[in-house]
CSV table of C-alpha atoms in Angstrom, one decimal:
chain,number,residue,atom,x,y,z
J,205,MET,CA,21.9,18.4,33.3
J,206,ALA,CA,19.6,17.2,30.5
J,207,VAL,CA,20.6,15.1,27.6
J,208,THR,CA,19.3,15.6,24.4
J,209,LEU,CA,18.5,12.7,22.1
J,210,GLY,CA,18.6,13.1,18.2
J,211,ALA,CA,15.4,13.0,16.1
J,212,ARG,CA,15.1,9.6,15.4
J,213,PRO,CA,15.5,8.1,19.0
J,214,ASN,CA,12.8,10.9,20.0
J,215,LEU,CA,10.8,9.9,17.3
J,216,LYS,CA,11.2,6.2,18.2
J,217,LYS,CA,10.6,6.6,21.9
J,218,LEU,CA,7.2,8.5,21.3
J,219,LEU,CA,6.0,6.0,18.6
J,220,ARG,CA,6.4,3.0,20.8
J,221,ARG,CA,5.1,4.4,23.8
J,222,GLY,CA,1.8,5.7,22.0
J,223,ILE,CA,1.3,2.1,20.5
J,224,GLU,CA,1.7,0.3,23.6
J,225,GLU,CA,-0.6,2.9,25.3
J,226,GLU,CA,-3.2,2.4,22.5
J,227,GLY,CA,-2.3,-1.3,22.3
J,228,ARG,CA,-0.6,-2.6,19.1
J,229,ALA,CA,-3.6,-4.3,17.8
J,230,GLU,CA,-5.6,-1.7,18.1
J,231,VAL,CA,-3.4,0.7,16.3
J,232,ALA,CA,-2.9,-1.7,13.4
J,233,ALA,CA,-6.8,-2.4,13.0
J,234,ARG,CA,-7.1,1.2,12.9
J,235,LEU,CA,-4.7,1.8,10.1
J,236,ASP,CA,-5.7,-1.5,8.2
J,237,LEU,CA,-1.6,-2.6,8.8
J,238,SER,CA,-0.1,-6.1,9.9
J,239,LEU,CA,1.6,-5.9,13.4
J,240,GLU,CA,4.7,-6.4,11.2
J,241,VAL,CA,4.3,-3.2,9.4
J,242,LEU,CA,3.5,-1.3,12.4
J,243,TYR,CA,6.7,-2.3,13.9
J,244,ASP,CA,8.3,-1.6,11.0
J,245,TYR,CA,7.1,1.7,11.7
J,246,ALA,CA,7.6,2.2,15.3
J,247,THR,CA,11.3,1.2,15.1
J,248,LEU,CA,11.7,3.6,11.9
J,249,ARG,CA,13.2,0.5,10.1
J,250,VAL,CA,10.9,1.8,7.7
J,251,ILE,CA,10.0,5.5,7.3
J,252,PRO,CA,6.3,5.9,6.5
J,253,ASP,CA,5.2,8.6,3.8
J,254,PRO,CA,3.9,11.5,5.3
J,255,GLU,CA,0.2,11.0,4.7
J,256,THR,CA,0.8,7.5,6.4
J,257,PHE,CA,2.6,9.4,9.1
J,258,MET,CA,-0.3,11.7,9.8
J,259,LEU,CA,-2.6,8.7,10.2
J,260,LEU,CA,-0.5,7.1,12.6
J,261,LEU,CA,-0.4,10.0,14.6
J,262,ARG,CA,-4.3,10.5,14.5
J,263,ALA,CA,-4.5,6.6,15.2
J,264,LEU,CA,-2.1,7.1,18.6
J,265,LYS,CA,-4.5,9.8,19.7
J,266,VAL,CA,-1.6,12.1,20.4
J,267,SER,CA,-1.7,15.3,21.8
J,268,SER,CA,-1.6,18.7,19.6
J,269,GLU,CA,1.6,19.5,21.2
J,270,THR,CA,3.2,16.1,20.9
J,271,GLU,CA,1.9,15.8,17.5
J,272,ARG,CA,4.1,18.9,16.6
J,273,TRP,CA,7.0,17.6,18.1
J,274,MET,CA,6.7,14.5,16.6
J,275,SER,CA,6.0,15.8,13.0
J,276,TRP,CA,9.1,18.0,13.7
J,277,TRP,CA,11.3,15.1,14.4
J,278,TYR,CA,9.8,13.1,11.6
J,279,LEU,CA,10.9,15.8,8.9
J,280,GLN,CA,14.6,15.6,10.8
J,281,VAL,CA,14.2,11.8,10.2
J,282,VAL,CA,13.4,12.1,6.5
J,283,ALA,CA,16.2,14.9,6.1
J,284,GLU,CA,18.9,12.2,7.2
J,285,ARG,CA,18.1,10.2,4.2
J,286,PRO,CA,16.5,7.1,6.0
J,287,LYS,CA,18.3,3.6,5.8
J,288,THR,CA,15.0,2.2,4.1
J,289,ARG,CA,12.4,3.7,2.4
J,290,SER,CA,9.5,1.5,1.9
J,291,ASN,CA,8.3,0.5,-1.9
J,292,ASP,CA,6.9,-3.0,-0.4
J,293,ALA,CA,3.4,-3.3,-1.3
J,294,ARG,CA,2.7,-4.3,2.4
J,295,HIS,CA,3.4,-0.9,3.6
J,296,ILE,CA,1.0,0.6,1.2
J,297,LEU,CA,-2.5,1.5,3.0
J,298,GLN,CA,-5.7,0.6,1.3
J,299,SER,CA,-7.6,4.0,1.5
J,300,GLY,CA,-8.4,5.3,-1.7
J,301,LEU,CA,-8.1,2.0,-3.8
J,302,PRO,CA,-10.4,2.1,-6.8
J,303,ASP,CA,-13.8,0.1,-6.2
J,304,PRO,CA,-13.9,-2.7,-8.7
J,305,LEU,CA,-17.6,-3.1,-8.6
J,306,GLY,CA,-18.5,-0.8,-11.2
J,307,ALA,CA,-16.8,-2.3,-13.9
J,308,ASP,CA,-19.1,-4.1,-16.1
J,309,CYS,CA,-17.1,-5.2,-19.0
J,310,ALA,CA,-13.3,-5.7,-19.9
J,311,GLU,CA,-12.0,-2.1,-21.2
J,312,ALA,CA,-13.7,-0.6,-17.7
J,313,LEU,CA,-11.8,-3.3,-15.6
J,314,VAL,CA,-8.6,-2.4,-17.7
J,315,LYS,CA,-9.2,1.3,-16.9
J,316,LEU,CA,-9.5,0.5,-13.0
J,317,LEU,CA,-6.3,-1.8,-13.3
J,318,ASN,CA,-4.5,1.4,-14.4
J,319,GLU,CA,-6.2,3.4,-11.7
J,320,VAL,CA,-4.8,0.6,-9.2
J,321,ARG,CA,-1.4,1.1,-10.7
J,322,ASP,CA,-1.5,5.1,-10.0
J,323,TRP,CA,-2.8,4.4,-6.5
J,324,ALA,CA,0.3,2.1,-5.8
J,325,CYS,CA,2.2,5.3,-6.7
J,326,ASN,CA,2.5,4.5,-10.4
J,327,PRO,CA,5.3,1.7,-10.0
J,328,SER,CA,7.3,0.9,-13.2
J,329,LEU,CA,7.0,-1.9,-15.1
J,330,ARG,CA,10.3,-3.3,-13.7
J,331,GLU,CA,9.4,-2.6,-10.2
J,332,LEU,CA,6.3,-4.6,-10.9
J,333,GLU,CA,7.8,-7.6,-12.4
J,334,ILE,CA,9.9,-7.9,-9.2
J,335,ARG,CA,7.1,-7.3,-6.8
J,336,SER,CA,5.6,-9.9,-8.6
J,337,GLN,CA,8.7,-12.1,-8.1
J,338,PHE,CA,9.3,-12.4,-12.0
J,339,ARG,CA,5.5,-14.0,-12.3
J,340,LEU,CA,4.7,-11.1,-14.4
J,341,LYS,CA,7.0,-9.5,-17.2
J,342,ARG,CA,7.3,-6.3,-18.2
J,343,THR,CA,5.9,-7.0,-21.9
J,344,THR,CA,2.8,-9.0,-19.9
J,345,LEU,CA,2.2,-6.0,-17.9
J,346,SER,CA,2.0,-3.7,-20.7
J,347,ASP,CA,-0.1,-5.6,-22.9
J,348,MET,CA,-2.1,-5.9,-20.2
J,349,LEU,CA,-2.5,-2.4,-19.1
J,350,ASN,CA,-3.2,-1.5,-22.7
J,351,SER,CA,-5.4,-3.7,-24.0
J,352,ASN,CA,-9.3,-3.8,-24.4
J,353,ARG,CA,-9.5,-7.9,-23.3
J,354,LEU,CA,-10.0,-9.7,-20.0
J,355,PRO,CA,-6.4,-10.4,-18.7
J,356,GLU,CA,-5.7,-13.8,-17.8
J,357,LEU,CA,-7.0,-14.5,-14.1
J,358,GLY,CA,-3.6,-15.4,-12.8
J,359,ARG,CA,-1.8,-12.3,-14.1
J,360,TYR,CA,-4.5,-10.3,-13.0
J,361,MET,CA,-4.5,-11.4,-9.4
J,362,ALA,CA,-0.3,-11.3,-9.7
J,363,PHE,CA,-1.0,-7.7,-10.9
J,364,LEU,CA,-3.0,-6.5,-8.1
J,365,GLU,CA,-0.8,-8.5,-5.3
J,366,ALA,CA,2.1,-6.5,-6.5
J,367,CYS,CA,0.5,-3.3,-6.3
J,368,GLY,CA,-0.6,-3.9,-2.7
J,369,VAL,CA,-3.9,-5.1,-3.1
J,370,ARG,CA,-5.3,-7.1,0.1
J,371,ASP,CA,-8.7,-7.6,-0.5
J,372,THR,CA,-8.3,-9.6,-4.1
J,373,GLN,CA,-11.6,-11.7,-3.3
J,374,THR,CA,-13.7,-8.5,-4.6
J,375,TRP,CA,-11.3,-7.9,-7.7
J,376,ALA,CA,-11.6,-11.6,-8.5
J,377,PHE,CA,-15.5,-11.7,-8.3
J,378,VAL,CA,-15.5,-8.7,-10.7
J,379,TRP,CA,-13.0,-10.5,-13.1
J,380,ARG,CA,-15.4,-13.8,-13.0
J,381,LYS,CA,-18.6,-11.7,-13.5
J,382,ILE,CA,-17.3,-10.1,-16.7
J,383,MET,CA,-15.8,-13.4,-17.8
J,384,LEU,CA,-19.3,-14.9,-17.5
J,385,LYS,CA,-20.9,-11.8,-19.4
J,386,GLU,CA,-18.6,-12.0,-22.2
J,387,ARG,CA,-18.9,-15.9,-22.8
J,388,GLU,CA,-22.6,-15.3,-22.8
J,389,ALA,CA,-22.5,-12.7,-25.2
J,390,LYS,CA,-20.1,-15.0,-27.3
J,391,VAL,CA,-22.9,-17.9,-27.0
J,392,GLY,CA,-25.8,-15.6,-27.7
J,393,ALA,CA,-23.8,-14.3,-31.0
J,394,THR,CA,-23.5,-17.9,-32.5
């Protein structure tokens, strides 16, 4: 007599098996995730969003039949109202992140910051305040996202980190480039 497990145990079992077969480090690298986040997904401690789940299945290189079963179990697990659903910035994939290198002025950079916020699933100013561990206040965030001035570097970097941007070096480079350009324009005007 066969024992039928629920959706959650079946999905966990197949996720763990697939990750072990492909190698934890390899799967994490394919998805641009830390091993900690991958573990959260494999144990279903955190339920990935549907797009991330499909990317995970592709990274595991499962057969189409296994993919169908895993997708069905995933829908069942989501319907159960999971224990936690991640809003943690560590669980956001970097695909689709706006490219800062095209920004050549403060206005363009502020526009990109608003696009980054959209990319991070448009968290509220309160959520960003919490994610930044209260280094950023809601009023500061609102001013930064609605002005045409170059934000202060520390606040700018804290905002990017709160939105889940991992490659902040490129963003810092663009900020410095624009700051120098603005400084040269002020010197040239005097």
